[in-house]
Structures are given as structure tokens and as C-alpha cells.
mmCIF file of C-alpha atoms in Angstrom:
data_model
loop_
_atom_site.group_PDB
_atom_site.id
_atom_site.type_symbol
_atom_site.label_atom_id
_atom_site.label_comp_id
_atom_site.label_asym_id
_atom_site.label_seq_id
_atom_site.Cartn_x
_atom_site.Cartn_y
_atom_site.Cartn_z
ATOM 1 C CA UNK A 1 28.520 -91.547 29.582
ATOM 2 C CA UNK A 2 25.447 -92.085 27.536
ATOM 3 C CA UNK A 3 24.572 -88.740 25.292
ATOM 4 C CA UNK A 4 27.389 -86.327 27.091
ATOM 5 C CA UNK A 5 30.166 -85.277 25.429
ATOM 6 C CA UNK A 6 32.945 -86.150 27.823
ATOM 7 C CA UNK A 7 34.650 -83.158 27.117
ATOM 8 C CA UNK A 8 31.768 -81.042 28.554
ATOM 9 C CA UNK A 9 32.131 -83.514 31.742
ATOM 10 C CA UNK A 10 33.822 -81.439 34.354
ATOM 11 C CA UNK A 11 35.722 -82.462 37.448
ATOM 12 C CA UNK A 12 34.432 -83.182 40.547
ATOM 13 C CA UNK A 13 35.521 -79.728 42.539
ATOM 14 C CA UNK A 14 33.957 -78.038 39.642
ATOM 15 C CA UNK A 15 31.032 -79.488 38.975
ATOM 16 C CA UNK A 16 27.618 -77.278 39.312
ATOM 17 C CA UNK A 17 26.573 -77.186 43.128
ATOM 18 C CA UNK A 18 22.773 -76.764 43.496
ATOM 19 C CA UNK A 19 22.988 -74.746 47.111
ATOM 20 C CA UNK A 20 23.253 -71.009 46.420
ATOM 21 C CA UNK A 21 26.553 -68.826 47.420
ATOM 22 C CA UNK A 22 25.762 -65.720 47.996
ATOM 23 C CA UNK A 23 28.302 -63.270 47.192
ATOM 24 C CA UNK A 24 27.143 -59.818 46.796
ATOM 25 C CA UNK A 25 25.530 -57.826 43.719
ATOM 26 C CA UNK A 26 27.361 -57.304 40.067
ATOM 27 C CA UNK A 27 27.258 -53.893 39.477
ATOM 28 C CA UNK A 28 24.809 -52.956 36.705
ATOM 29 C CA UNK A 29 26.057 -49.795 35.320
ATOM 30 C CA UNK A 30 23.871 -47.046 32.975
ATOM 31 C CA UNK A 31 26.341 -45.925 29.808
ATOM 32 C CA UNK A 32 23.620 -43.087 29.117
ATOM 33 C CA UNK A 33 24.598 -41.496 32.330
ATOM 34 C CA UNK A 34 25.267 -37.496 31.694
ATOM 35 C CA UNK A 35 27.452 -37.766 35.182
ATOM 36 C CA UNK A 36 30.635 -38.710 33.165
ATOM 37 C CA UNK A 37 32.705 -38.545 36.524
ATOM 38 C CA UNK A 38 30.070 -40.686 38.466
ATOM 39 C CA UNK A 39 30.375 -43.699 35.752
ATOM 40 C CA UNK A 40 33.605 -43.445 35.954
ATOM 41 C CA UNK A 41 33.816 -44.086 39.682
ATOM 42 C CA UNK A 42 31.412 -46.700 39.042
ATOM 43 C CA UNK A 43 33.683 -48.682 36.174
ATOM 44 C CA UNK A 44 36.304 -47.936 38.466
ATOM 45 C CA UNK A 45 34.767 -49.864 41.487
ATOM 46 C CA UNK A 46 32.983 -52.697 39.571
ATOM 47 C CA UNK A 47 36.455 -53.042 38.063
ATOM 48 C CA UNK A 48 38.680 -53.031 41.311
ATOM 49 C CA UNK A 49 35.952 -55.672 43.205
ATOM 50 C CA UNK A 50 34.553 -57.844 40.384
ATOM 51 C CA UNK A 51 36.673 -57.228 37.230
ATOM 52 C CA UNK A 52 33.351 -57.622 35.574
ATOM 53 C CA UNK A 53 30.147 -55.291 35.660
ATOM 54 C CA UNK A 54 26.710 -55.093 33.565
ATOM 55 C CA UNK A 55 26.290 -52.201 31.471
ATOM 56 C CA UNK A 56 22.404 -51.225 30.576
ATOM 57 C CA UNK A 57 21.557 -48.220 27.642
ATOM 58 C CA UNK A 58 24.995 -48.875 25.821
ATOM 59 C CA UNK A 59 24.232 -47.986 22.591
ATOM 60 C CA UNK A 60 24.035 -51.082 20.628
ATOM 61 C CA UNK A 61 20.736 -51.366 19.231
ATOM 62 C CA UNK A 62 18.391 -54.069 20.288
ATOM 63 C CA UNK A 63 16.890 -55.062 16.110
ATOM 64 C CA UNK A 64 20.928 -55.533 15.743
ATOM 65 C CA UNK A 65 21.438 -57.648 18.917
ATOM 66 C CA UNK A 66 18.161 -59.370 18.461
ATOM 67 C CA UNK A 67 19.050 -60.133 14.649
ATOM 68 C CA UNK A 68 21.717 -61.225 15.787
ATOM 69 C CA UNK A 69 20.339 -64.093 18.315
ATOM 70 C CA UNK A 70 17.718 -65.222 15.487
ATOM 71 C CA UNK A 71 19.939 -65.992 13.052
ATOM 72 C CA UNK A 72 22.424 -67.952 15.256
ATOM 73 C CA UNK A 73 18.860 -70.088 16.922
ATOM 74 C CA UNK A 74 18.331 -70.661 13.062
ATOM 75 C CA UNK A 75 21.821 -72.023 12.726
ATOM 76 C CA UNK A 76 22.045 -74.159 15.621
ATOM 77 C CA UNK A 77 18.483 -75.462 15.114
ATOM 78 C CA UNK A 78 20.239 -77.100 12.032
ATOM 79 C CA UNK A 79 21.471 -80.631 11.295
ATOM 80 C CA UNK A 80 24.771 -81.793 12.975
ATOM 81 C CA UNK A 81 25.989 -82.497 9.090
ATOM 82 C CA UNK A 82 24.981 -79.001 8.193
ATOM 83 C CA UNK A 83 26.788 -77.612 11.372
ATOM 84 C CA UNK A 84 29.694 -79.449 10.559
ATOM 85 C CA UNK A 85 30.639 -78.120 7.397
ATOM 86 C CA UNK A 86 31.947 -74.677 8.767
ATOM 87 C CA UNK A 87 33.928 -76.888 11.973
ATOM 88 C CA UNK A 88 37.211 -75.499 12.492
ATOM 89 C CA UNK A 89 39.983 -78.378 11.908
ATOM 90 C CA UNK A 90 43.008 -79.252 15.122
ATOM 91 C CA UNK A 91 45.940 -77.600 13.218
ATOM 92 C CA UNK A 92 47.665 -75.130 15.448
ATOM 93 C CA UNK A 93 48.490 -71.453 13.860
ATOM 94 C CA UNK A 94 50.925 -69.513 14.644
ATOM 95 C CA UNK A 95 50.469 -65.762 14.267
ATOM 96 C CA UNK A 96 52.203 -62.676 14.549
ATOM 97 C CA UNK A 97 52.056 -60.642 18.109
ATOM 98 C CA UNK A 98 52.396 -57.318 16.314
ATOM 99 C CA UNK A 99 51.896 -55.440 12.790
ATOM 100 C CA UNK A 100 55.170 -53.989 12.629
ATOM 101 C CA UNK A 101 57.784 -54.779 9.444
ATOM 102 C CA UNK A 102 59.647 -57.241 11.269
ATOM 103 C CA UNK A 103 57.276 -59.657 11.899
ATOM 104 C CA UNK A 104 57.700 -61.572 8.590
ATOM 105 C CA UNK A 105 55.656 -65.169 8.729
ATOM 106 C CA UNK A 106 52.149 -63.132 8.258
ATOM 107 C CA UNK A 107 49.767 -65.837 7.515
ATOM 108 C CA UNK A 108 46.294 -65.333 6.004
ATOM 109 C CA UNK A 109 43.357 -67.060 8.537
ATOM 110 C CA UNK A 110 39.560 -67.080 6.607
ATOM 111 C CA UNK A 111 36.994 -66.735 8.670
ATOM 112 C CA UNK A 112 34.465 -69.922 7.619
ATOM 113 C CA UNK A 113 30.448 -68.626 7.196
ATOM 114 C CA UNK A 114 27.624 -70.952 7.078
ATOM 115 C CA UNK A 115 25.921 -70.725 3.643
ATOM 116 C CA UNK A 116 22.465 -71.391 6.301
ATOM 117 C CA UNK A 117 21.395 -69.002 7.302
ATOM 118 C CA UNK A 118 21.894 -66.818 4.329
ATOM 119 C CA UNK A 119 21.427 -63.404 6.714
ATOM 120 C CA UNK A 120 24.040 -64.994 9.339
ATOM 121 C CA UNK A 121 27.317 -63.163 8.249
ATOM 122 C CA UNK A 122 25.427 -59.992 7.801
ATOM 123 C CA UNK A 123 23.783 -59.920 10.993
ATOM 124 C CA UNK A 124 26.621 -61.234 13.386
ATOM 125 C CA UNK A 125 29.335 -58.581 11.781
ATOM 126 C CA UNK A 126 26.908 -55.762 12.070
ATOM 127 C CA UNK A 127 26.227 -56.692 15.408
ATOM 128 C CA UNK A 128 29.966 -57.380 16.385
ATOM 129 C CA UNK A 129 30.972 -53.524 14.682
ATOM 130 C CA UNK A 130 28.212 -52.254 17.438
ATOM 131 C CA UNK A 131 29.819 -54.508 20.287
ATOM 132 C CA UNK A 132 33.229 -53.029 19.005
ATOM 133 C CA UNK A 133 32.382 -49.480 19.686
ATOM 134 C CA UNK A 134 31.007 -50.308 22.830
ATOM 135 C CA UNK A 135 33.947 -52.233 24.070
ATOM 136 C CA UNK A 136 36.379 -49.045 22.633
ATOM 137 C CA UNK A 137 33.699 -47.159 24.958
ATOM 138 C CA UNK A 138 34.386 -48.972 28.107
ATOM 139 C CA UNK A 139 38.310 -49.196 27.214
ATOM 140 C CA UNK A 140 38.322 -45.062 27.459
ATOM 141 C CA UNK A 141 36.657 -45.258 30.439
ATOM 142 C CA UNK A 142 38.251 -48.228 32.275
ATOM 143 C CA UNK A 143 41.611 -45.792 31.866
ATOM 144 C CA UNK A 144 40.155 -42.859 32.927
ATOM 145 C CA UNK A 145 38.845 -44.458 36.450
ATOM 146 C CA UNK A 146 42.783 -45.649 36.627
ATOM 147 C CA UNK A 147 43.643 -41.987 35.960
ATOM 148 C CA UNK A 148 45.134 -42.335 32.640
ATOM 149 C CA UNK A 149 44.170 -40.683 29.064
ATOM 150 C CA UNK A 150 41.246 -41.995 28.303
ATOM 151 C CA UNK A 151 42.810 -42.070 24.415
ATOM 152 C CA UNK A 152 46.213 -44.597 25.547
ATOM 153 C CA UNK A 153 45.087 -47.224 24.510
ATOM 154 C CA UNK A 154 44.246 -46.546 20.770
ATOM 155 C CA UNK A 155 47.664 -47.453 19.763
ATOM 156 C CA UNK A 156 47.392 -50.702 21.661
ATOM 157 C CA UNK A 157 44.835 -52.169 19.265
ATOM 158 C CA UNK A 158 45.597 -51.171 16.167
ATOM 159 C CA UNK A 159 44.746 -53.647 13.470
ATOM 160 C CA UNK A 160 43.542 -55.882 16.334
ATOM 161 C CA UNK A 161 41.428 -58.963 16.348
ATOM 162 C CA UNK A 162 37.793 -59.055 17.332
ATOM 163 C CA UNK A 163 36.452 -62.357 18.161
ATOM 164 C CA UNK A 164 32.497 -62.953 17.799
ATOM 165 C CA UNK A 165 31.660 -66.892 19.656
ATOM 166 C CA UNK A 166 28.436 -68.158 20.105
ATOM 167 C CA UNK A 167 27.383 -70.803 22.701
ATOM 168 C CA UNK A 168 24.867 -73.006 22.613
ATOM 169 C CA UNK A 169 23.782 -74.867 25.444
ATOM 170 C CA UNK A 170 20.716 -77.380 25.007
ATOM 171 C CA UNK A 171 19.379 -79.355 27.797
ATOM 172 C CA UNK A 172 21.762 -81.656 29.591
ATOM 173 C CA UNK A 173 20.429 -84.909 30.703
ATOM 174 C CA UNK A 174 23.106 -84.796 33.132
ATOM 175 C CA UNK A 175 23.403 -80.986 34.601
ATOM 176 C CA UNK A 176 25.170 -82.404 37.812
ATOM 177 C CA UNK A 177 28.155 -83.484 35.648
ATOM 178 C CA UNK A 178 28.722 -80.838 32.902
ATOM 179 C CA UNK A 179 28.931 -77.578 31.946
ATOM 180 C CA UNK A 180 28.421 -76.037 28.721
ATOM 181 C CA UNK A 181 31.754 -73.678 29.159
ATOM 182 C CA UNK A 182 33.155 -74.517 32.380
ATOM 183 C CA UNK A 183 35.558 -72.152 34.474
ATOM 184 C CA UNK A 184 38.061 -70.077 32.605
ATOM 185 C CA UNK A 185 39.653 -66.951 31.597
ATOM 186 C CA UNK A 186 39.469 -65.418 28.336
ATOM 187 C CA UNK A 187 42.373 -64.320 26.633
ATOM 188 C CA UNK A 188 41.553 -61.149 25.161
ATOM 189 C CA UNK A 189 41.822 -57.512 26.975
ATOM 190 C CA UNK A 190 38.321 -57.249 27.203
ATOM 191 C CA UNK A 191 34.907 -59.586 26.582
ATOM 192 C CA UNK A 192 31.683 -58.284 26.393
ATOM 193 C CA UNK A 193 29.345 -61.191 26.405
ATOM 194 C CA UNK A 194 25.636 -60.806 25.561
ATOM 195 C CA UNK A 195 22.859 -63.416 27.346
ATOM 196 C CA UNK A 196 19.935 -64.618 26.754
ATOM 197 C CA UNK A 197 16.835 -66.283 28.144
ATOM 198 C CA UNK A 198 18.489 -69.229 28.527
ATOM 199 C CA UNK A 199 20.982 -67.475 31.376
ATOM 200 C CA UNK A 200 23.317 -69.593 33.669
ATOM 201 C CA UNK A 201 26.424 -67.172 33.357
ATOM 202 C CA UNK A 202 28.665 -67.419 36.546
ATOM 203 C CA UNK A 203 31.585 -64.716 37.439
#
């Protein structure tokens, strides 16, 4: 296939479609509303019809985000070598599905930083502690539009695992074969994904 990964090759069905669907608005929701009962019904509604909404004013602050987007364009921009020295390896892991006593084959899993750039661990986990208070923001109020204690679900992640990805997607000399992430669910309880510029995000 020439210079396309085949993996990123998708299958025919799913394969981008140039002609335009058009399938209402995503609801783009203010977080510095002072009508807590309003944003709720809002959550609640974006929720029930989309299961996916875009929040504006939500507290993380843009010189985190934006550090955050520099140093990961300085890290891609890099040499495939250089990239490939913090590639994860094949080998499966199996890990624990709770904290609790009984679960006895703990296993210790290192995160892997690039030494380039020298700024990239401190920026992405200062941003991901922002995203992380955000996400324990919408959580509270994802339960309260369901009519539930907005505090339930603190015991539910306790010691949990936050996830920070990055995606990089540079021009494809064949964009009516491949994606860069193709269609999917995630498997976490909640993803809060940032965009850039670049866009091309599809619900």
C-alpha cells in the first residue's frame, strides 16, 4: 500500500465518505453556568441523545492545555528512532479489577517518559490532574441529571486509573482508505478528549 500503515487501512463500510450526513447539533454546554439545575438538564439531555456533549469555561486553564499541545508537537516532530525508544512492547498484562486484600497478583506497570522533550512529563501530568477534576466535575453532575447523589460515585474510583493518549495524525496520502483512529468505543467510564486545529473528530 505504498507509505500507509495497513493497520490504519480501514474496511470498506467504514471508510471516510466525502458527502456530508447531517445529523443534528452536539450540545456545547457552559460549566460556568450559575443555573446549577439548568446544566444539569442540559448534561442530562446531551447525555440521553448523544452520550457525548462539548463543555466550554470548564476550568482547566488554557497555558496548561496549551503547554500541553506544544510539548507533545515537539515530541512527535521527532525522529521515528527517537519516538521509538518509549514504544510500548505486545506482552499482555493482567491486572487487578479492584484494590481490595484479596486481589493478590498486584503487578507494578511504569509509565515510560520521553527524555525529549525534557518539559513533556511535567506538562502532560499537570494538564491530565486539571482534566481529572474536570471529569470528577461532570461525573457529579452526570448522576445528579439521573437523580442520584451527586457524591456515589466517589467510592467507585478509588485508586483508579487515568489514562492521558495523544494522537497524531499527519497527512495521509490516501484519506479515502484510512483513518487515524477509526470507529470504536473506549473502555473507560468517561473520556474527555481535547482537539485541536487539526479537527476531524466524529461521534
Amino acid at each position: 500500500m505504498g507509505d500507509i500503515d495497513p493497520a490504519f487501512i480501514q474496511s470498506r463500510e467504514h471508510r471516510p465518505k466525502s458527502k456530508a450526513v447531517e445529523a443534528g447539533e452536539i450540545s456545547v454546554i457552559d460549566l460556568s453556568s450559575q443555573n446549577k439545575q439548568q446544566l444539569i438538564s442540559e448534561i442530562g439531555k446531551a447525555c440521553e441523545e448523544w452520550g457525548f456533549f462539548q463543555v466550554i469555561k470548564h476550568g482547566v486553564p488554557f497555558e496548561v492545555s496549551r503547554k500541553a499541545e506544544i510539548v507533545a508537537d515537539k515530541f512527535f516532530e521527532q525522529s521515528i528512532d527517537e519516538k521509538k525508544k518509549v514504544k510500548r512492547d505486545e506482552d499482555t498484562t493482567q491486572v487487578p479489577s479492584s484494590h481490595e486484600p484479596h486481589d493478590k497478583e498486584l503487578r507494578t506497570l511504569t509509565n515510560q517518559w520521553p527524555q525529549h522533550p525534557s518539559d513533556f512529563r511535567e506538562a502532560l501530568q499537570e494538564c491530565a490532574r486539571e482534566v481529572e477534576k474536570l471529569a470528577f466535575k461532570l461525573f457529579e453532575l452526570i448522576l445528579l441529571s439521573l437523580g442520584l447523589a451527586g457524591h456515589k460515585f466517589h467510592g467507585c474510583f478509588r485508586d483508579q486509573l487515568s489514562m492521558v493518549r495523544l494522537n497524531h495524525n499527519p497527512p495521509c496520502p490516501f484519506p479515502d482508505l484510512a483513518l487515524g483512529v477509526g470507529r470504536h468505543k473506549d473502555e473507560g467510564a468517561l473520556t474527555v478528549p481535547a482537539q485541536d486545529d487539526v479537527g476531524g473528530l466524529q461521534v
